[in-house]
Short mmCIF file of C-alpha atoms and ligand atoms in Angstrom, two decimals:
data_model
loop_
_atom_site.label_atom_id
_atom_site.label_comp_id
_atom_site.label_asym_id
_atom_site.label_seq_id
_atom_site.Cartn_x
_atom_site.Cartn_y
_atom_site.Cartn_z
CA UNK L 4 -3.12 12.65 -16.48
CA UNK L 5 -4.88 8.88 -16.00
CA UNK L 6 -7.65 8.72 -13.60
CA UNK L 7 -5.77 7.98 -10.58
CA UNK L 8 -9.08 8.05 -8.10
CA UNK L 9 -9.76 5.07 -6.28
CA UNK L 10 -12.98 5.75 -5.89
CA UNK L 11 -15.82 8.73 -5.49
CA UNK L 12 -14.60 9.20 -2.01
CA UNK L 13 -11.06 8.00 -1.91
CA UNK L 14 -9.14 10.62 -4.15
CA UNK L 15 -5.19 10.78 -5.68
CA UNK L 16 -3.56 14.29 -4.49
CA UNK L 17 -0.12 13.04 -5.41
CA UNK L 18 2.40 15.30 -7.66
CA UNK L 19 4.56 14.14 -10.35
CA UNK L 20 8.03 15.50 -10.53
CA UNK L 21 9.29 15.36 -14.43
CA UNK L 22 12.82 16.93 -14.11
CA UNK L 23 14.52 15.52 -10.58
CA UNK L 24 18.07 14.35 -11.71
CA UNK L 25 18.63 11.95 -9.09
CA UNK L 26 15.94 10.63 -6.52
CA UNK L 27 17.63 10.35 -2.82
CA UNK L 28 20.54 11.90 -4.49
CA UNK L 29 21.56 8.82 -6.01
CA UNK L 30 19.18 7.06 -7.95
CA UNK L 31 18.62 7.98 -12.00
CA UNK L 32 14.96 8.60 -12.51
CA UNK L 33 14.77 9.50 -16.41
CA UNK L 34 10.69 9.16 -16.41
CA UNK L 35 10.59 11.22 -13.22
CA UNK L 36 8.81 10.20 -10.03
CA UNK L 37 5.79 10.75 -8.24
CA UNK L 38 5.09 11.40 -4.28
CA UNK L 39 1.91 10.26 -3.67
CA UNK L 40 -0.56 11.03 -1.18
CA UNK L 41 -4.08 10.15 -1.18
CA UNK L 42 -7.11 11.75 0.67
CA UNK L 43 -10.54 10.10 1.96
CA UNK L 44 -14.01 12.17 1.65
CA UNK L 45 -16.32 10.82 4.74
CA UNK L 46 -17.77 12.69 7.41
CA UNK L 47 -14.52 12.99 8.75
CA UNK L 48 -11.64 13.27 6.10
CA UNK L 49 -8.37 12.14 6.25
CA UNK L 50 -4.88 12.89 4.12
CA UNK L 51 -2.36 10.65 3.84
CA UNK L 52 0.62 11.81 3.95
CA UNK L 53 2.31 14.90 1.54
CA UNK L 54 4.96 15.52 -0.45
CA UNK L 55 8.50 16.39 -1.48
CA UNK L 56 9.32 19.96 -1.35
CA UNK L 57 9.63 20.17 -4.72
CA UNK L 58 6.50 19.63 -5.22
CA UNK L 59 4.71 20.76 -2.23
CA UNK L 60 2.69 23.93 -4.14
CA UNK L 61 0.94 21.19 -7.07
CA UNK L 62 0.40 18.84 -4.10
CA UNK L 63 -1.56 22.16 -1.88
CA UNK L 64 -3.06 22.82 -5.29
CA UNK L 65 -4.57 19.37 -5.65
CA UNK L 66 -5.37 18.86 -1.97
CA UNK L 67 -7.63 21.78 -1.95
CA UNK L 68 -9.50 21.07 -5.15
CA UNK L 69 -10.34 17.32 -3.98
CA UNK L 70 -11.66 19.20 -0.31
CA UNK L 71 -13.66 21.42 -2.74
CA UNK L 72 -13.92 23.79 0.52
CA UNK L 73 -14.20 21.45 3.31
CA UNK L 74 -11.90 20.96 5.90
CA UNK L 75 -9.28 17.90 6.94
CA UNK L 76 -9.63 16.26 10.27
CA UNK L 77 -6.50 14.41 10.04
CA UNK L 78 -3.01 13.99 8.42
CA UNK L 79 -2.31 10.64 8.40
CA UNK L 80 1.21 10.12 8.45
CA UNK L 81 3.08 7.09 7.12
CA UNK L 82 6.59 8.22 6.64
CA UNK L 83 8.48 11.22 7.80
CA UNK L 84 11.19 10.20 4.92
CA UNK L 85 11.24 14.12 3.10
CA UNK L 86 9.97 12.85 0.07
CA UNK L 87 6.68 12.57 1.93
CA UNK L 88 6.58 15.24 4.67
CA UNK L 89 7.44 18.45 3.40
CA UNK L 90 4.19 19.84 3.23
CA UNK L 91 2.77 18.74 7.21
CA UNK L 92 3.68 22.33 8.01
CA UNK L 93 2.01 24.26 5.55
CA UNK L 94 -1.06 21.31 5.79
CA UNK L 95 -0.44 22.19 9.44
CA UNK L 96 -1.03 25.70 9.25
CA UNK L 97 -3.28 26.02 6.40
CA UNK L 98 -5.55 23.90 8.72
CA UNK L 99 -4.90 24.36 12.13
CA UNK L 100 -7.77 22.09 13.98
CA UNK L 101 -6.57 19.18 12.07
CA UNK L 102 -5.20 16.19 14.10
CA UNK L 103 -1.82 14.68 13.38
CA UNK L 104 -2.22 10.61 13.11
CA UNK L 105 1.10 9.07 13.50
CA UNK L 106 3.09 6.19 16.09
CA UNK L 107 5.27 6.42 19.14
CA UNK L 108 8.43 6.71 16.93
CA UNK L 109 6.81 9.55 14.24
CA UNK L 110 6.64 12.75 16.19
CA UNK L 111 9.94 13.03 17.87
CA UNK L 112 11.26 12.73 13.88
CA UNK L 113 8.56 15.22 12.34
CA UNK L 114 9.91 17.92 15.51
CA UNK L 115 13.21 17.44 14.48
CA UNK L 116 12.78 17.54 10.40
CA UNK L 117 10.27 20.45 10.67
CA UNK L 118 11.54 22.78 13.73
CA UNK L 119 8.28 22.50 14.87
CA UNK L 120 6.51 20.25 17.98
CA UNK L 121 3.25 19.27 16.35
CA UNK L 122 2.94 17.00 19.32
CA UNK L 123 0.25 18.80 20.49
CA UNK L 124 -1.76 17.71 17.98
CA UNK L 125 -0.95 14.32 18.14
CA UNK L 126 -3.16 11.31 17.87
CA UNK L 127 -0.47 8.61 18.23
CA UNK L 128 -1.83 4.83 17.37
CA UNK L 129 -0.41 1.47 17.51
CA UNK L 130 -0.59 -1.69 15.61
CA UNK L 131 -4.06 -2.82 14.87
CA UNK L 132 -5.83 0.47 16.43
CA UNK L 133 -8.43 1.79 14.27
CA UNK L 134 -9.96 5.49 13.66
CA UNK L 135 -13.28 5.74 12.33
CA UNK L 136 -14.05 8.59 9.83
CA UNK L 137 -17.44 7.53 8.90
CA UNK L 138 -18.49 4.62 6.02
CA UNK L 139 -14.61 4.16 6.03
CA UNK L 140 -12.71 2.48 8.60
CA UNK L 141 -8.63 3.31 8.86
CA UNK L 142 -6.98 0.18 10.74
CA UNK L 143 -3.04 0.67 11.21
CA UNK L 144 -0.28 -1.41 10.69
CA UNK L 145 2.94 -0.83 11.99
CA UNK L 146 5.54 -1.39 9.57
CA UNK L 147 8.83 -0.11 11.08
CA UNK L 148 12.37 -0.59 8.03
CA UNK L 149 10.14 -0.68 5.41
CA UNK L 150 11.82 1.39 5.14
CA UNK L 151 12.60 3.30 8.46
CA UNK L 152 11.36 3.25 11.80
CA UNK L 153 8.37 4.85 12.18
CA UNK L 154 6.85 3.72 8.91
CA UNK L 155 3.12 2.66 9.37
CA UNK L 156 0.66 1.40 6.81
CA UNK L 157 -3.20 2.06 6.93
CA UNK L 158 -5.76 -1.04 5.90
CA UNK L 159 -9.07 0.95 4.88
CA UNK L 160 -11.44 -1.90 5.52
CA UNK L 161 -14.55 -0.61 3.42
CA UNK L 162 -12.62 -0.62 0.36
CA UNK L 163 -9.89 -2.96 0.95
CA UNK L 164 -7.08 -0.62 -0.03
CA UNK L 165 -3.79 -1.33 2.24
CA UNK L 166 -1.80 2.31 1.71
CA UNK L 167 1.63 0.54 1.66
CA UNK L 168 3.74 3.69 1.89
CA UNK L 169 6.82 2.97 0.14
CA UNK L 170 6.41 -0.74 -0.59
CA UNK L 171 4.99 -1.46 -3.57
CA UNK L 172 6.38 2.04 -4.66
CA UNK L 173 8.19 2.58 -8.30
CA UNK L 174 10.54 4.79 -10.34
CA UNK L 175 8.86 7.17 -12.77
CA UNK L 176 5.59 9.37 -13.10
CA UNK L 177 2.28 8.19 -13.57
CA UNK L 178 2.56 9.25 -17.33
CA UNK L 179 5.76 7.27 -18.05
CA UNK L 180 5.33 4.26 -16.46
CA UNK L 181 7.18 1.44 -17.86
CA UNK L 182 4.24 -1.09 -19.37
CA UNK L 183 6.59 -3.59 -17.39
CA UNK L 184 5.74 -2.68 -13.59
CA UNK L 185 8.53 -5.13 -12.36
CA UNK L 186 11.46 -3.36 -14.11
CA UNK L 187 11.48 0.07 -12.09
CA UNK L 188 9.83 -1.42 -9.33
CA UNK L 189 12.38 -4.23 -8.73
CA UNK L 190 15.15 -1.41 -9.01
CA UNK L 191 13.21 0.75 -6.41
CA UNK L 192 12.97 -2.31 -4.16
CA UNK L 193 16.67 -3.70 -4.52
CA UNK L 194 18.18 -0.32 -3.92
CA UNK L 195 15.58 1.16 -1.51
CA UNK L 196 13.91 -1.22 0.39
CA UNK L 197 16.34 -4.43 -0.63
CA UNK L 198 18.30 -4.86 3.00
CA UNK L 199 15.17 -5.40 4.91
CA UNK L 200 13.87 -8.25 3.22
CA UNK L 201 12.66 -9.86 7.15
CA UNK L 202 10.81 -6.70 7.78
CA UNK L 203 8.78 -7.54 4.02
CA UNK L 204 7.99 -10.67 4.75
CA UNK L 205 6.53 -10.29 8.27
CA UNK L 206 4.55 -7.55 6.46
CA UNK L 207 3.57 -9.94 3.67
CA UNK L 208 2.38 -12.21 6.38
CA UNK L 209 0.59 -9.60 7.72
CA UNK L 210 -0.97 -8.93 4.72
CA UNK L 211 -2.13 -12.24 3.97
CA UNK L 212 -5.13 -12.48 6.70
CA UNK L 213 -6.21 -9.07 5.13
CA UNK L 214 -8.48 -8.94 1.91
CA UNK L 215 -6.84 -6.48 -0.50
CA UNK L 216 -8.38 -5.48 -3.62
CA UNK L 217 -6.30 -2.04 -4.41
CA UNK L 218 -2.43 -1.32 -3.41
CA UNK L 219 -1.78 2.58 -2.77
CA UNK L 220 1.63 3.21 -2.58
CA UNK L 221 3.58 6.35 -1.87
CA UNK L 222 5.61 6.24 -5.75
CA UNK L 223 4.15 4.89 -8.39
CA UNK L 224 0.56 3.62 -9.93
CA UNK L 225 -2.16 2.17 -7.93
CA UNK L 226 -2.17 -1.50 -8.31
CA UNK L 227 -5.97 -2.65 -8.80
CA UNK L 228 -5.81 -6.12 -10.34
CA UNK L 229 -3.68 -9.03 -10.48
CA UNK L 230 -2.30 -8.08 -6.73
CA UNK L 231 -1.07 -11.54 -6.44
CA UNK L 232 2.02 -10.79 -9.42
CA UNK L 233 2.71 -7.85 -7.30
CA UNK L 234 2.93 -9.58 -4.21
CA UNK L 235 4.22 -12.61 -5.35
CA UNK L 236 7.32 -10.60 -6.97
CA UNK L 237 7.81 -8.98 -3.08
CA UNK L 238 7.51 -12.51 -1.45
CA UNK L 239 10.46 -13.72 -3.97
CA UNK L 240 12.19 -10.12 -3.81
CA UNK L 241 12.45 -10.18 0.11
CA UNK L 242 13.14 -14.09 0.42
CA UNK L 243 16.56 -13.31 -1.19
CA UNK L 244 15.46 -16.06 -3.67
CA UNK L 245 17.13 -15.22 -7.47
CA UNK L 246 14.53 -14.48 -9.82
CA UNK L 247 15.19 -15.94 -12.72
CA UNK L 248 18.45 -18.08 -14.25
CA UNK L 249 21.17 -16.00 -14.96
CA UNK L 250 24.39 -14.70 -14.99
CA UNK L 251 25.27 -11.10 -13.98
CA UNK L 252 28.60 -9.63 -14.93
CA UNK L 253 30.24 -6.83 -13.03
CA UNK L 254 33.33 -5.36 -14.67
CA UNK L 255 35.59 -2.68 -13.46
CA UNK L 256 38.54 -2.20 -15.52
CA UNK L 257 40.86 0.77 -16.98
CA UNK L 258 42.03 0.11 -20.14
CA UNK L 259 39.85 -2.66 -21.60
CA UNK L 260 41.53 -5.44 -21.12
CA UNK L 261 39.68 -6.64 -17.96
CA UNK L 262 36.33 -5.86 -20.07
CA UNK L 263 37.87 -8.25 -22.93
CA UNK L 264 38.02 -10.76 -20.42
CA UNK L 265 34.42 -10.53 -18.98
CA UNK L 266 32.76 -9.89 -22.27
CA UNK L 267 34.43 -13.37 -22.83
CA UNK L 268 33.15 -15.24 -20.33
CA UNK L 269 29.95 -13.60 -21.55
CA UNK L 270 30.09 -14.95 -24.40
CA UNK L 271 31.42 -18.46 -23.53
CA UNK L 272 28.38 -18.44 -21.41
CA UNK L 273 25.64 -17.44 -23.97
CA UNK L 274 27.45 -20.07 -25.95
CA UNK L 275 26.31 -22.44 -23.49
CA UNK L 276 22.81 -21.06 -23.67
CA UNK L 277 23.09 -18.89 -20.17
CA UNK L 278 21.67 -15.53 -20.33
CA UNK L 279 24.07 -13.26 -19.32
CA UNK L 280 23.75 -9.22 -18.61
CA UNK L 281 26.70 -7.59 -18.40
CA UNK L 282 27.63 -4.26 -16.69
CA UNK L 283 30.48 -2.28 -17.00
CA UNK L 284 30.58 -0.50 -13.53
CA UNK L 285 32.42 2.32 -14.82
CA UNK L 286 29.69 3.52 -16.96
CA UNK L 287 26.94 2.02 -16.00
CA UNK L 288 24.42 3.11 -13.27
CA UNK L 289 25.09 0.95 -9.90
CA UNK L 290 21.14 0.87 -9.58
CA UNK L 291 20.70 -1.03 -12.62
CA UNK L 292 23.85 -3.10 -11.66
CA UNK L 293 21.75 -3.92 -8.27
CA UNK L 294 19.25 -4.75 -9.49
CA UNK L 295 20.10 -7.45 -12.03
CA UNK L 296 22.60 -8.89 -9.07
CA UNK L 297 20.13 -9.55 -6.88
CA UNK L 298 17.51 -10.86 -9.92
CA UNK L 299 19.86 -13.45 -11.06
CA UNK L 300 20.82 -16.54 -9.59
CA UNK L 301 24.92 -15.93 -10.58
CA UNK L 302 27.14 -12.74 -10.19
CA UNK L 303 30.82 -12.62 -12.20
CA UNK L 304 33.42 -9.61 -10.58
CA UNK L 305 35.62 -8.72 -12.77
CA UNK L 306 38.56 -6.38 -11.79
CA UNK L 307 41.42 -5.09 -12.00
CA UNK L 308 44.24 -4.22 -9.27
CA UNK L 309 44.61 -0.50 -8.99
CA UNK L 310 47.27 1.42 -6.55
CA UNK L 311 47.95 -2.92 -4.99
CA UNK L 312 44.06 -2.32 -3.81
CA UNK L 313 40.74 -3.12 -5.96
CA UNK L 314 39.97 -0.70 -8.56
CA UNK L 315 37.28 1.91 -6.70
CA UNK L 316 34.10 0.89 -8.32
CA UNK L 317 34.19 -2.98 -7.41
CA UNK L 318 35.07 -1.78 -4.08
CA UNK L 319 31.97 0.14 -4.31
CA UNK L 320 29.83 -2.37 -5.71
CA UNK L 321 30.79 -4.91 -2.81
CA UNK L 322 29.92 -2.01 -0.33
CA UNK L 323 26.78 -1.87 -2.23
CA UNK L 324 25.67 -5.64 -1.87
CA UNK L 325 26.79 -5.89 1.61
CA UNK L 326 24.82 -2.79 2.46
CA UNK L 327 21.44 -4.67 0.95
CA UNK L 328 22.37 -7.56 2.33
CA UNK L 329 22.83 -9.69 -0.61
CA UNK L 330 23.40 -13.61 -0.36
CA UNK L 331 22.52 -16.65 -1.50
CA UNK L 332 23.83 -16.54 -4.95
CA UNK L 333 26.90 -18.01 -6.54
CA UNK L 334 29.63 -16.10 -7.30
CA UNK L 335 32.59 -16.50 -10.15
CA UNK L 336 35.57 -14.07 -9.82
CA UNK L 337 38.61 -12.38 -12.67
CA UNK L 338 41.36 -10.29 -11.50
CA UNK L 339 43.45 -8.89 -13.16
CA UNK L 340 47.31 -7.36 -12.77
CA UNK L 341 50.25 -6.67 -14.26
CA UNK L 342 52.84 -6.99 -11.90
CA UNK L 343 51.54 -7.86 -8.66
CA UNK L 344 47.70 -8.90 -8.74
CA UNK L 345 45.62 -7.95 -5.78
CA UNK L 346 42.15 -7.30 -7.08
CA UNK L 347 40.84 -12.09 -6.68
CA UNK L 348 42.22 -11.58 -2.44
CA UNK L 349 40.16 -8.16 -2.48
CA UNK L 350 37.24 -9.53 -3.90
CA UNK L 351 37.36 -12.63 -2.01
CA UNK L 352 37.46 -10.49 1.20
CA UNK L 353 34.50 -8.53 0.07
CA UNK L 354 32.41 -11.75 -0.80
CA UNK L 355 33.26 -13.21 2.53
CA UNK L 356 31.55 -10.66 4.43
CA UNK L 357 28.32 -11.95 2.12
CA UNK L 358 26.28 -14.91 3.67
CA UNK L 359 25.77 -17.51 1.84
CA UNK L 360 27.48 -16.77 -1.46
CA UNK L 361 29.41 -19.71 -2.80
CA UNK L 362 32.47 -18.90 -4.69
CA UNK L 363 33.24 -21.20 -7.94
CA UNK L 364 36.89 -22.05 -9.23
CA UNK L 365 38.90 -21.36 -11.02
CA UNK L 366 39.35 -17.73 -9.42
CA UNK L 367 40.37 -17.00 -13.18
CA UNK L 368 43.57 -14.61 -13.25
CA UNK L 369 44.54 -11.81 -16.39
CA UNK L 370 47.90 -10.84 -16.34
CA UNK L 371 47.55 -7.58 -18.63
CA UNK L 372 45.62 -9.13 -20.73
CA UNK L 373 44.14 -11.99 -22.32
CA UNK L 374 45.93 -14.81 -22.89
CA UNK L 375 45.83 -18.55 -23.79
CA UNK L 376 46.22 -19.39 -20.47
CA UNK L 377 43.58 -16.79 -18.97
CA UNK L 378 41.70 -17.97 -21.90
CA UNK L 379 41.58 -21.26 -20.70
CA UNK L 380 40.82 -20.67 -17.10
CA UNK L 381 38.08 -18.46 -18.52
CA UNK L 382 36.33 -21.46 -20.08
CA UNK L 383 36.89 -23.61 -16.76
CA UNK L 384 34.60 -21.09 -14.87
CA UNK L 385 32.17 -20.56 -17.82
CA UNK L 386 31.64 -24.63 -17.43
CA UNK L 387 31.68 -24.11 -13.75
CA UNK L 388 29.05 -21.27 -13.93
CA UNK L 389 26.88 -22.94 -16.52
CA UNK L 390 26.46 -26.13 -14.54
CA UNK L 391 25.53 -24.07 -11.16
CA UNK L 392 21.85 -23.29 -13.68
FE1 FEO K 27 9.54 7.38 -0.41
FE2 FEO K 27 11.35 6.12 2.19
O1 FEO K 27 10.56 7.47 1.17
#
C-alpha cells in the first residue's frame, strides 16, 4: 500500500475494507473504504481513534507493529460513530494503564456502545485544552455535528496536522482512490456530513487562525498539498452555494413515459448549451442523485402519480433533500397522470418545506404521455431553466 506516514513519528494504523457492500448501510462503496486512525511516537504516545469491527484485527495488527513494543499512554478519541470505536475495548484491555482522551459528551456514548464504563480512565478536555506528549503538542477542538455530538478534532501544533475526523473524509480505500478527490468526497460530504453545513463553517473559521500543512481524516487519503482546493470545496460545500452551472434531473416513472419526458427536457436543455445530468431514481443510487443536486445550481422532478400519491422514490428523494437541508437552488417540476394527476401538488408540497428553492413555470403536466401540448410546455420550462444560468 502507498506510504501513508506523516512523518517518522506520526504513523497511519488505519485498515482498508475492500468488500463492505454498503457503508452506514446505505451508501455504495465499490472501491471500498478505509477507517483511519493514526498514532504519534513521543515520549508519551497517543492513538487516535480505531476502527470498524470489521476491521478491528488488521487495525490491532498495525497498531502493534508501529508501537514496535512500547506502550500507549492515550486513546484519543474523536468519534464514538462505530466505524471508529470498535476496537477502544480490546485497545482498552490490551493496554490497561492507558488513558482515555475524550469531551464531556464522549464517555456517556462509549458506556453505552461498549457495555463498559471506561470513565475511570477518563481524561475529559474541552475546546482549546492541550496535552503535551513530548516534541508534539495535541490542542483540541471541539467540533460537535460534524457529524455528531461529541465529535472533537485534535490540532498537533509541531507538525501542523489538524486530525479532522470525518471531515475531509472520502469513499474508497487508499488503493482505489479516485485521481479526482472531489468526486467521492463531495458524495461523502452531501450524504454524510451535508445537513450541518453551519457546524462546517464555524469549523472552517476555526481553522483559518490555525496553520495547517497536512489534513488527517478518519476515511480517505491524507491531504498534504494544495489544502486550500480542499478547503475551498468545504467552504462552497457547507455555504449551500451550487457548485457549478447545471441542471440536475430527477425522474421517477413506471413505464417510461415520464422518463421520455425528462430525457426531453434534457435534451432541449443541452440544446441550449446547459449541462444537464440526469438520474433515473429508480435505478440509480440516491447518493449519486445527492450529490449532483446539491452540486448544481438547478434540480428538474419528474414524476409520476402512483396510488393518487407521488410515486415512492420522489417521495424519497424529497425526504432526502429535506433531511440535508437542501436550498437555495431553483427548481423546475413534470408530473405526470392519466386520469387524475397528483404527483406537480405532491412535489410542490415537498419543495415547500425547502428554504429558499424557487420554483419556475410552467409546472409542465404529461397526461400518459408525451404530447404536443406537454411538448410545448416542456420547451417553456427548458427556456425558463436555461435563462435561470
Ligand atoms: Fe466515519 Fe461519522 O463516522
Amino acid at each position: 500500500m502507498k506510504d501513508m506516514n506523516l512523518s517518522a513519528s506520526v504513523r497511519y494504523i488505519g485498515a482498508q475494507d475492500d468488500d463492505l457492500d454498503l457503508f452506514e448501510s446505505q451508501y455504495p462503496v465499490p472501491n471500498g473504504m478505509t477507517y483511519n486512525s493514526y498514532l504519534i511516537l513521543d515520549e508519551k504516545v497517543a492513538v487516535f481513534d480505531t476502527a470498524d469491527q470489521r476491521k478491528t484485527d488488521e487495525w490491532m495488527e498495525n497498531l502493534t507493529r508501529e508501537l514496535a513494543g512500547r506502550t500507549p499512554d492515550y486513546l484519543i478519541v474523536q468519534h464514538m460513530e462505530p466505524d471508529h470505536s470498535a476496537g477502544i475495548l480490546e485497545i482498552a484491555e490490551a493496554y490497561p494503564e492507558m488513558k482515555i482522551v475524550g469531551n464531556a459528551k464522549t464517555f456517556p456514548m462509549m458506556t453505552a456502545f461498549l457495555g463498559t464504563d471506561l470513565s475511570g480512565r477518563a481524561v475529559i478536555v474541552k475546546e482549546g485544552d492541550t496535552l503535551e506528549l513530548g516534541a508534539h503538542t495535541l490542542q483540541f477542538i471541539m467540533a460537535p455535528m460534524i457529524h455528531w455530538p461529541e465529535v472533537m478534532m485534535t490540532y498537533e501544533r509541531s507538525e501542523k496536522i489538524l486530525f479532522s475526523a470525518d471531515a475531509f473524509g472520502t469513499f474508497g480505500t487508499i488503493e482505489k482512490q479516485e485521481d479526482d478527490w472531489a468526486c467521492e468526497a463531495r458524495r461523502y460530504y452531501f450524504n454524510i456530513v451535508g445537513k450541518y453545513g453551519a457546524q462546517v463553517q464555524g469549523l472552517l473559521k476555526k481553522a483559518a487562525a490555525l496553520e495547517i500543512e497536512k489534513i488527517a481524516p478518519l476515511h480517505g487519503p491524507v491531504l498534504t498539498e494544495d489544502l486550500g482546493f480542499y478547503i475551498g470545496k468545504y467552504q462552497v460545500w457547507s455555504s449551500y452555494e451550487p457548485e457549478d452551472p447545471g441542471v440536475t434531473i430527477a425522474c421517477a416513472g413506471v413505464h417510461g413515459n415520464t422518463l421520455a419526458a425528462a430525457k426531453m427536457l434534457g435534451e432541449m436543455l443541452q440544446a441550449r448549451g446547459v449541462k444537464v445530468k440526469l438520474f433515473d431514481l429508480t435505478r440509480d443510487d440516491m447518493s449519486e442523485v445527492m450529490e449532483d443536486a446539491f452540486r448544481y445550481d438547478r434540480l428538474v422532478l419528474a414524476a409520476t402519480t402512483y396510488d393518487g400519491e407521488l410515486f415512492p422514490v420522489m417521495h424519497d428523494f424529497l425526504y432526502h433533500l429535506k433531511m440535508k437541508n437542501y436550498r437555495n437552488r431553483t427548481v423546475g417540476v413534470i408530473e405526470n397522470g392519466s386520469w387524475a394527476p397528483q404527483a406537480g401538488k405532491k412535489m410542490l408540497e415537498g419543495l415547500a418545506a425547502l428554504k429558499d428553492v424557487t420554483v419556475l413555470e410552467p409546472v409542465v403536466t404529461v397526461k400518459s404521455a408525451l404530447s404536443p401540448e406537454s411538448e410545448e410546455q416542456l420547451a417553456h420550462l427548458a427556456e425558463a431553466l436555461a435563462a435561470e444560468k
